[in-house]
Amino acid sequence: MIDGRQEMVRFELNGVPVEIGVVMDEPLSQVLRRLGEATVRESCAVGLCGCCTALVDGKSVSTCLYWAVMADGTHVETLDGLGSDQRVAALQGSIAERGAAQCGYCTPGMVLTALELFDAGPQSTQEIAAHMNGNLCRCACYPEMTCAIKDALMTAGDGSAT
Ligand code: FES
Ligand code: FES
């Protein structure tokens, strides 16, 4: 039901066209949760933790700071939509091997942010840590996560993942 305070927004969510009424100041994170995207997690709600990360036109964004009306005409991807992505598979494997997910709350956001590193190929520990510094982990799995990402990038560099 659309009332006077709402705006109709149309975008593609994980390859599926979506049309939904949003209020002008509604964050994309809350709209994605309304659409059932459980891997988008609103934690701090002020752009500090990265748990609400999604890809908008291929770029990772903190969706708690991204007004849903701005998503009109974009392609939005969450971790649920990337199940067949070889890079995600490589990351999930290395995260499991390194024990980089304890409670797992931050993991979807970590994975989506790490995807941006694949275009640049293998990177140093410092470069990976710098890229990931907007993603917080309450379980403090930072060293393990950095190693896991490095492993996945090396695997991709070997041609084992694309
Ligand atoms: S909930 Fe969006 S950055 Fe923390
Ligand atoms: S694994 Fe628990 S918050 Fe990161």
mmCIF file of N, CA and C in Angstrom, residues 10-118:
data_model
loop_
_atom_site.group_PDB
_atom_site.id
_atom_site.type_symbol
_atom_site.label_atom_id
_atom_site.label_comp_id
_atom_site.label_asym_id
_atom_site.label_seq_id
_atom_site.Cartn_x
_atom_site.Cartn_y
_atom_site.Cartn_z
ATOM 1 N N ARG A 10 12.104 0.947 -7.997
ATOM 2 C CA ARG A 10 12.283 -0.275 -8.792
ATOM 3 C C ARG A 10 13.774 -0.542 -8.953
ATOM 4 N N PHE A 11 14.195 -1.742 -8.610
ATOM 5 C CA PHE A 11 15.587 -2.131 -8.835
ATOM 6 C C PHE A 11 15.641 -3.629 -9.019
ATOM 7 N N GLU A 12 16.828 -4.113 -9.369
ATOM 8 C CA GLU A 12 17.005 -5.550 -9.537
ATOM 9 C C GLU A 12 17.689 -6.074 -8.283
ATOM 10 N N LEU A 13 17.084 -7.058 -7.658
ATOM 11 C CA LEU A 13 17.669 -7.651 -6.468
ATOM 12 C C LEU A 13 18.077 -9.085 -6.787
ATOM 13 N N ASN A 14 19.376 -9.316 -6.795
ATOM 14 C CA ASN A 14 19.906 -10.640 -7.128
ATOM 15 C C ASN A 14 19.320 -11.160 -8.437
ATOM 16 N N GLY A 15 19.214 -10.254 -9.402
ATOM 17 C CA GLY A 15 18.772 -10.622 -10.741
ATOM 18 C C GLY A 15 17.270 -10.638 -10.930
ATOM 19 N N VAL A 16 16.518 -10.337 -9.879
ATOM 20 C CA VAL A 16 15.057 -10.376 -9.970
ATOM 21 C C VAL A 16 14.514 -8.945 -9.830
ATOM 22 N N PRO A 17 13.661 -8.515 -10.781
ATOM 23 C CA PRO A 17 13.098 -7.166 -10.661
ATOM 24 C C PRO A 17 12.229 -7.033 -9.410
ATOM 25 N N VAL A 18 12.403 -5.916 -8.717
ATOM 26 C CA VAL A 18 11.666 -5.654 -7.485
ATOM 27 C C VAL A 18 11.026 -4.280 -7.606
ATOM 28 N N GLU A 19 9.809 -4.171 -7.101
ATOM 29 C CA GLU A 19 9.125 -2.875 -7.048
ATOM 30 C C GLU A 19 8.530 -2.765 -5.654
ATOM 31 N N ILE A 20 8.924 -1.729 -4.930
ATOM 32 C CA ILE A 20 8.490 -1.661 -3.534
ATOM 33 C C ILE A 20 8.330 -0.202 -3.105
ATOM 34 N N GLY A 21 7.343 0.058 -2.273
ATOM 35 C CA GLY A 21 7.143 1.399 -1.745
ATOM 36 C C GLY A 21 8.051 1.648 -0.553
ATOM 37 N N VAL A 22 8.748 2.777 -0.566
ATOM 38 C CA VAL A 22 9.656 3.106 0.540
ATOM 39 C C VAL A 22 9.370 4.523 0.987
ATOM 40 N N VAL A 23 9.621 4.806 2.266
ATOM 41 C CA VAL A 23 9.521 6.195 2.718
ATOM 42 C C VAL A 23 10.831 6.887 2.373
ATOM 43 N N MET A 24 10.790 8.194 2.246
ATOM 44 C CA MET A 24 11.926 8.935 1.684
ATOM 45 C C MET A 24 13.225 8.742 2.462
ATOM 46 N N ASP A 25 13.116 8.593 3.779
ATOM 47 C CA ASP A 25 14.342 8.470 4.569
ATOM 48 C C ASP A 25 14.580 7.036 5.046
ATOM 49 N N GLU A 26 14.036 6.085 4.306
ATOM 50 C CA GLU A 26 14.216 4.682 4.709
ATOM 51 C C GLU A 26 15.540 4.142 4.159
ATOM 52 N N PRO A 27 16.396 3.603 5.025
ATOM 53 C CA PRO A 27 17.656 3.050 4.528
ATOM 54 C C PRO A 27 17.421 1.785 3.708
ATOM 55 N N LEU A 28 18.304 1.573 2.734
ATOM 56 C CA LEU A 28 18.200 0.373 1.894
ATOM 57 C C LEU A 28 18.294 -0.898 2.747
ATOM 58 N N SER A 29 19.073 -0.845 3.834
ATOM 59 C CA SER A 29 19.196 -2.027 4.697
ATOM 60 C C SER A 29 17.825 -2.499 5.178
ATOM 61 N N GLN A 30 16.970 -1.560 5.580
ATOM 62 C CA GLN A 30 15.663 -1.960 6.108
ATOM 63 C C GLN A 30 14.751 -2.477 5.006
ATOM 64 N N VAL A 31 14.894 -1.902 3.809
ATOM 65 C CA VAL A 31 14.088 -2.387 2.683
ATOM 66 C C VAL A 31 14.523 -3.800 2.303
ATOM 67 N N LEU A 32 15.843 -4.034 2.291
ATOM 68 C CA LEU A 32 16.336 -5.377 1.954
ATOM 69 C C LEU A 32 15.878 -6.388 3.003
ATOM 70 N N ARG A 33 15.866 -5.995 4.264
ATOM 71 C CA ARG A 33 15.357 -6.895 5.312
ATOM 72 C C ARG A 33 13.869 -7.165 5.090
ATOM 73 N N ARG A 34 13.111 -6.125 4.712
ATOM 74 C CA ARG A 34 11.676 -6.332 4.430
ATOM 75 C C ARG A 34 11.480 -7.307 3.288
ATOM 76 N N LEU A 35 12.466 -7.320 2.365
ATOM 77 C CA LEU A 35 12.387 -8.230 1.212
ATOM 78 C C LEU A 35 12.944 -9.617 1.550
ATOM 79 N N GLY A 36 13.312 -9.827 2.805
ATOM 80 C CA GLY A 36 13.730 -11.163 3.238
ATOM 81 C C GLY A 36 15.210 -11.430 3.153
ATOM 82 N N GLU A 37 16.009 -10.383 2.926
ATOM 83 C CA GLU A 37 17.456 -10.584 2.781
ATOM 84 C C GLU A 37 18.120 -10.653 4.168
ATOM 85 N N ALA A 38 18.166 -11.854 4.715
ATOM 86 C CA ALA A 38 18.647 -12.034 6.089
ATOM 87 C C ALA A 38 20.159 -11.863 6.221
ATOM 88 N N THR A 39 20.910 -11.921 5.104
ATOM 89 C CA THR A 39 22.369 -11.740 5.212
ATOM 90 C C THR A 39 22.749 -10.261 5.301
ATOM 91 N N VAL A 40 21.782 -9.370 5.099
ATOM 92 C CA VAL A 40 22.021 -7.935 5.291
ATOM 93 C C VAL A 40 21.648 -7.629 6.739
ATOM 94 N N ARG A 41 22.652 -7.324 7.552
ATOM 95 C CA ARG A 41 22.421 -7.207 8.994
ATOM 96 C C ARG A 41 22.668 -5.791 9.464
ATOM 97 N N GLU A 42 21.651 -5.197 10.015
ATOM 98 C CA GLU A 42 21.832 -3.836 10.524
ATOM 99 C C GLU A 42 22.265 -3.928 11.976
ATOM 100 N N SER A 43 23.447 -3.442 12.239
ATOM 101 C CA SER A 43 24.010 -3.534 13.585
ATOM 102 C C SER A 43 24.197 -2.138 14.172
ATOM 103 N N CYS A 44 25.193 -1.393 13.676
ATOM 104 C CA CYS A 44 25.433 -0.055 14.230
ATOM 105 C C CYS A 44 24.444 0.965 13.673
ATOM 106 N N ALA A 45 24.020 0.778 12.425
ATOM 107 C CA ALA A 45 23.085 1.685 11.727
ATOM 108 C C ALA A 45 23.655 3.079 11.485
ATOM 109 N N VAL A 46 24.956 3.236 11.662
ATOM 110 C CA VAL A 46 25.565 4.549 11.410
ATOM 111 C C VAL A 46 26.817 4.437 10.530
ATOM 112 N N GLY A 47 26.938 3.345 9.781
ATOM 113 C CA GLY A 47 28.024 3.261 8.806
ATOM 114 C C GLY A 47 29.376 2.871 9.353
ATOM 115 N N LEU A 48 29.403 2.266 10.534
ATOM 116 C CA LEU A 48 30.700 1.964 11.141
ATOM 117 C C LEU A 48 31.099 0.491 11.100
ATOM 118 N N CYS A 49 30.159 -0.432 10.908
ATOM 119 C CA CYS A 49 30.504 -1.848 11.125
ATOM 120 C C CYS A 49 30.564 -2.696 9.861
ATOM 121 N N GLY A 50 29.895 -2.298 8.804
ATOM 122 C CA GLY A 50 29.932 -3.072 7.561
ATOM 123 C C GLY A 50 29.035 -4.295 7.542
ATOM 124 N N CYS A 51 28.276 -4.542 8.608
ATOM 125 C CA CYS A 51 27.427 -5.743 8.640
ATOM 126 C C CYS A 51 26.259 -5.665 7.656
ATOM 127 N N CYS A 52 25.908 -4.458 7.229
ATOM 128 C CA CYS A 52 24.773 -4.260 6.326
ATOM 129 C C CYS A 52 25.220 -4.159 4.864
ATOM 130 N N THR A 53 26.450 -4.575 4.584
ATOM 131 C CA THR A 53 27.009 -4.400 3.233
ATOM 132 C C THR A 53 26.202 -5.167 2.181
ATOM 133 N N ALA A 54 25.970 -4.498 1.061
ATOM 134 C CA ALA A 54 25.439 -5.142 -0.154
ATOM 135 C C ALA A 54 26.195 -4.515 -1.322
ATOM 136 N N LEU A 55 26.084 -5.125 -2.483
ATOM 137 C CA LEU A 55 26.684 -4.556 -3.686
ATOM 138 C C LEU A 55 25.616 -3.789 -4.446
ATOM 139 N N VAL A 56 25.900 -2.545 -4.765
ATOM 140 C CA VAL A 56 25.001 -1.743 -5.601
ATOM 141 C C VAL A 56 25.781 -1.423 -6.869
ATOM 142 N N ASP A 57 25.280 -1.941 -7.983
ATOM 143 C CA ASP A 57 26.001 -1.828 -9.261
ATOM 144 C C ASP A 57 27.457 -2.272 -9.105
ATOM 145 N N GLY A 58 27.647 -3.348 -8.346
ATOM 146 C CA GLY A 58 28.963 -3.981 -8.221
ATOM 147 C C GLY A 58 29.864 -3.397 -7.163
ATOM 148 N N LYS A 59 29.450 -2.326 -6.513
ATOM 149 C CA LYS A 59 30.299 -1.692 -5.492
ATOM 150 C C LYS A 59 29.715 -1.942 -4.107
ATOM 151 N N SER A 60 30.589 -2.250 -3.142
ATOM 152 C CA SER A 60 30.083 -2.501 -1.795
ATOM 153 C C SER A 60 29.663 -1.182 -1.147
ATOM 154 N N VAL A 61 28.493 -1.208 -0.539
ATOM 155 C CA VAL A 61 28.006 -0.025 0.167
ATOM 156 C C VAL A 61 27.447 -0.445 1.526
ATOM 157 N N SER A 62 27.553 0.468 2.479
ATOM 158 C CA SER A 62 26.891 0.280 3.770
ATOM 159 C C SER A 62 25.444 0.703 3.574
ATOM 160 N N THR A 63 24.560 -0.275 3.518
ATOM 161 C CA THR A 63 23.181 0.041 3.120
ATOM 162 C C THR A 63 22.405 0.779 4.209
ATOM 163 N N CYS A 64 22.937 0.817 5.434
ATOM 164 C CA CYS A 64 22.243 1.600 6.476
ATOM 165 C C CYS A 64 22.395 3.093 6.214
ATOM 166 N N LEU A 65 23.391 3.473 5.383
ATOM 167 C CA LEU A 65 23.603 4.887 5.067
ATOM 168 C C LEU A 65 23.158 5.226 3.646
ATOM 169 N N TYR A 66 22.541 4.273 2.984
ATOM 170 C CA TYR A 66 22.187 4.441 1.567
ATOM 171 C C TYR A 66 20.666 4.493 1.492
ATOM 172 N N TRP A 67 20.119 5.648 1.175
ATOM 173 C CA TRP A 67 18.663 5.752 1.112
ATOM 174 C C TRP A 67 18.125 4.811 0.035
ATOM 175 N N ALA A 68 17.060 4.131 0.365
ATOM 176 C CA ALA A 68 16.475 3.174 -0.578
ATOM 177 C C ALA A 68 16.042 3.856 -1.875
ATOM 178 N N VAL A 69 15.609 5.107 -1.802
ATOM 179 C CA VAL A 69 15.174 5.792 -3.034
ATOM 180 C C VAL A 69 16.336 5.930 -4.027
ATOM 181 N N MET A 70 17.578 5.933 -3.496
ATOM 182 C CA MET A 70 18.740 6.040 -4.387
ATOM 183 C C MET A 70 18.995 4.742 -5.148
ATOM 184 N N ALA A 71 18.378 3.655 -4.713
ATOM 185 C CA ALA A 71 18.592 2.363 -5.372
ATOM 186 C C ALA A 71 17.747 2.220 -6.632
ATOM 187 N N ASP A 72 16.872 3.180 -6.890
ATOM 188 C CA ASP A 72 16.008 3.092 -8.069
ATOM 189 C C ASP A 72 16.854 2.944 -9.338
ATOM 190 N N GLY A 73 16.585 1.910 -10.112
ATOM 191 C CA GLY A 73 17.294 1.690 -11.377
ATOM 192 C C GLY A 73 18.635 0.980 -11.237
ATOM 193 N N THR A 74 18.994 0.556 -10.026
ATOM 194 C CA THR A 74 20.292 -0.089 -9.832
ATOM 195 C C THR A 74 20.144 -1.618 -9.817
ATOM 196 N N HIS A 75 21.309 -2.274 -9.761
ATOM 197 C CA HIS A 75 21.372 -3.724 -9.555
ATOM 198 C C HIS A 75 21.945 -3.948 -8.162
ATOM 199 N N VAL A 76 21.160 -4.547 -7.296
ATOM 200 C CA VAL A 76 21.593 -4.790 -5.916
ATOM 201 C C VAL A 76 21.852 -6.287 -5.750
ATOM 202 N N GLU A 77 22.978 -6.599 -5.124
ATOM 203 C CA GLU A 77 23.296 -8.010 -4.861
ATOM 204 C C GLU A 77 23.615 -8.196 -3.382
ATOM 205 N N THR A 78 23.092 -9.277 -2.837
ATOM 206 C CA THR A 78 23.439 -9.675 -1.476
ATOM 207 C C THR A 78 24.156 -11.025 -1.570
ATOM 208 N N LEU A 79 24.659 -11.490 -0.442
ATOM 209 C CA LEU A 79 25.372 -12.766 -0.474
ATOM 210 C C LEU A 79 24.475 -13.893 -0.973
ATOM 211 N N ASP A 80 23.201 -13.831 -0.662
ATOM 212 C CA ASP A 80 22.277 -14.876 -1.109
ATOM 213 C C ASP A 80 22.211 -14.980 -2.624
ATOM 214 N N GLY A 81 22.512 -13.887 -3.316
ATOM 215 C CA GLY A 81 22.437 -13.906 -4.778
ATOM 216 C C GLY A 81 23.734 -14.320 -5.445
ATOM 217 N N LEU A 82 24.749 -14.637 -4.661
ATOM 218 C CA LEU A 82 26.066 -14.917 -5.225
ATOM 219 C C LEU A 82 26.498 -16.356 -4.953
ATOM 220 N N GLY A 83 25.519 -17.235 -4.806
ATOM 221 C CA GLY A 83 25.813 -18.626 -4.454
ATOM 222 C C GLY A 83 26.648 -19.355 -5.481
ATOM 223 N N SER A 84 26.583 -18.942 -6.748
ATOM 224 C CA SER A 84 27.350 -19.649 -7.789
ATOM 225 C C SER A 84 28.643 -18.925 -8.145
ATOM 226 N N ASP A 85 28.971 -17.874 -7.412
ATOM 227 C CA ASP A 85 30.185 -17.092 -7.694
ATOM 228 C C ASP A 85 31.413 -17.834 -7.160
ATOM 229 N N GLN A 86 32.361 -18.114 -8.059
ATOM 230 C CA GLN A 86 33.556 -18.868 -7.672
ATOM 231 C C GLN A 86 34.393 -18.152 -6.627
ATOM 232 N N ARG A 87 34.382 -16.832 -6.676
ATOM 233 C CA ARG A 87 35.150 -16.063 -5.677
ATOM 234 C C ARG A 87 34.541 -16.230 -4.292
ATOM 235 N N VAL A 88 33.218 -16.244 -4.237
ATOM 236 C CA VAL A 88 32.545 -16.458 -2.953
ATOM 237 C C VAL A 88 32.850 -17.862 -2.433
ATOM 238 N N ALA A 89 32.830 -18.842 -3.326
ATOM 239 C CA ALA A 89 33.146 -20.217 -2.914
ATOM 240 C C ALA A 89 34.564 -20.296 -2.361
ATOM 241 N N ALA A 90 35.508 -19.596 -3.028
ATOM 242 C CA ALA A 90 36.899 -19.609 -2.560
ATOM 243 C C ALA A 90 36.998 -18.956 -1.183
ATOM 244 N N LEU A 91 36.294 -17.849 -1.005
ATOM 245 C CA LEU A 91 36.322 -17.171 0.292
ATOM 246 C C LEU A 91 35.687 -18.032 1.379
ATOM 247 N N GLN A 92 34.557 -18.649 1.069
ATOM 248 C CA GLN A 92 33.886 -19.462 2.081
ATOM 249 C C GLN A 92 34.772 -20.628 2.504
ATOM 250 N N GLY A 93 35.482 -21.221 1.522
ATOM 251 C CA GLY A 93 36.382 -22.327 1.840
ATOM 252 C C GLY A 93 37.534 -21.889 2.725
ATOM 253 N N SER A 94 38.143 -20.769 2.369
ATOM 254 C CA SER A 94 39.303 -20.330 3.146
ATOM 255 C C SER A 94 38.875 -19.789 4.519
ATOM 256 N N ILE A 95 37.703 -19.191 4.602
ATOM 257 C CA ILE A 95 37.198 -18.727 5.905
ATOM 258 C C ILE A 95 36.976 -19.922 6.837
ATOM 259 N N ALA A 96 36.426 -21.000 6.285
ATOM 260 C CA ALA A 96 36.220 -22.213 7.101
ATOM 261 C C ALA A 96 37.560 -22.799 7.529
ATOM 262 N N GLU A 97 38.508 -22.877 6.596
ATOM 263 C CA GLU A 97 39.817 -23.461 6.910
ATOM 264 C C GLU A 97 40.561 -22.666 7.972
ATOM 265 N N ARG A 98 40.454 -21.354 7.886
ATOM 266 C CA ARG A 98 41.185 -20.487 8.824
ATOM 267 C C ARG A 98 40.421 -20.235 10.123
ATOM 268 N N GLY A 99 39.198 -20.714 10.212
ATOM 269 C CA GLY A 99 38.405 -20.439 11.412
ATOM 270 C C GLY A 99 38.113 -18.963 11.575
ATOM 271 N N ALA A 100 37.844 -18.291 10.438
ATOM 272 C CA ALA A 100 37.669 -16.838 10.454
ATOM 273 C C ALA A 100 36.225 -16.418 10.723
ATOM 274 N N ALA A 101 35.333 -17.373 10.913
ATOM 275 C CA ALA A 101 33.955 -17.043 11.277
ATOM 276 C C ALA A 101 33.643 -17.738 12.596
ATOM 277 N N GLN A 102 33.424 -16.958 13.632
ATOM 278 C CA GLN A 102 33.029 -17.542 14.917
ATOM 279 C C GLN A 102 31.505 -17.526 14.990
ATOM 280 N N CYS A 103 30.899 -16.415 15.384
ATOM 281 C CA CYS A 103 29.431 -16.368 15.383
ATOM 282 C C CYS A 103 28.895 -16.197 13.958
ATOM 283 N N GLY A 104 29.718 -15.640 13.056
ATOM 284 C CA GLY A 104 29.308 -15.490 11.659
ATOM 285 C C GLY A 104 28.495 -14.252 11.348
ATOM 286 N N TYR A 105 28.228 -13.440 12.365
ATOM 287 C CA TYR A 105 27.351 -12.278 12.131
ATOM 288 C C TYR A 105 27.927 -11.308 11.104
ATOM 289 N N CYS A 106 29.231 -11.105 11.151
ATOM 290 C CA CYS A 106 29.861 -10.128 10.261
ATOM 291 C C CYS A 106 30.239 -10.719 8.904
ATOM 292 N N THR A 107 30.170 -12.043 8.786
ATOM 293 C CA THR A 107 30.777 -12.723 7.635
ATOM 294 C C THR A 107 30.189 -12.311 6.280
ATOM 295 N N PRO A 108 28.865 -12.203 6.122
ATOM 296 C CA PRO A 108 28.368 -11.785 4.794
ATOM 297 C C PRO A 108 28.942 -10.445 4.346
ATOM 298 N N GLY A 109 28.980 -9.497 5.251
ATOM 299 C CA GLY A 109 29.542 -8.186 4.897
ATOM 300 C C GLY A 109 31.018 -8.273 4.572
ATOM 301 N N MET A 110 31.736 -9.088 5.332
ATOM 302 C CA MET A 110 33.161 -9.280 5.063
ATOM 303 C C MET A 110 33.362 -9.853 3.653
ATOM 304 N N VAL A 111 32.590 -10.865 3.324
ATOM 305 C CA VAL A 111 32.748 -11.528 2.021
ATOM 306 C C VAL A 111 32.466 -10.548 0.890
ATOM 307 N N LEU A 112 31.382 -9.770 1.008
ATOM 308 C CA LEU A 112 31.035 -8.842 -0.076
ATOM 309 C C LEU A 112 32.098 -7.752 -0.228
ATOM 310 N N THR A 113 32.628 -7.278 0.878
ATOM 311 C CA THR A 113 33.683 -6.261 0.791
ATOM 312 C C THR A 113 34.958 -6.851 0.198
ATOM 313 N N ALA A 114 35.271 -8.090 0.571
ATOM 314 C CA ALA A 114 36.483 -8.751 0.064
ATOM 315 C C ALA A 114 36.406 -9.013 -1.443
ATOM 316 N N LEU A 115 35.201 -9.162 -1.983
ATOM 317 C CA LEU A 115 35.065 -9.435 -3.425
ATOM 318 C C LEU A 115 35.751 -8.371 -4.266
ATOM 319 N N GLU A 116 35.756 -7.137 -3.774
ATOM 320 C CA GLU A 116 36.353 -6.048 -4.548
ATOM 321 C C GLU A 116 37.851 -6.221 -4.727
ATOM 322 N N LEU A 117 38.474 -7.048 -3.884
ATOM 323 C CA LEU A 117 39.927 -7.241 -3.965
ATOM 324 C C LEU A 117 40.332 -8.166 -5.108
ATOM 325 N N PHE A 118 39.376 -8.950 -5.613
ATOM 326 C CA PHE A 118 39.748 -9.948 -6.623
ATOM 327 C C PHE A 118 40.194 -9.315 -7.932
#
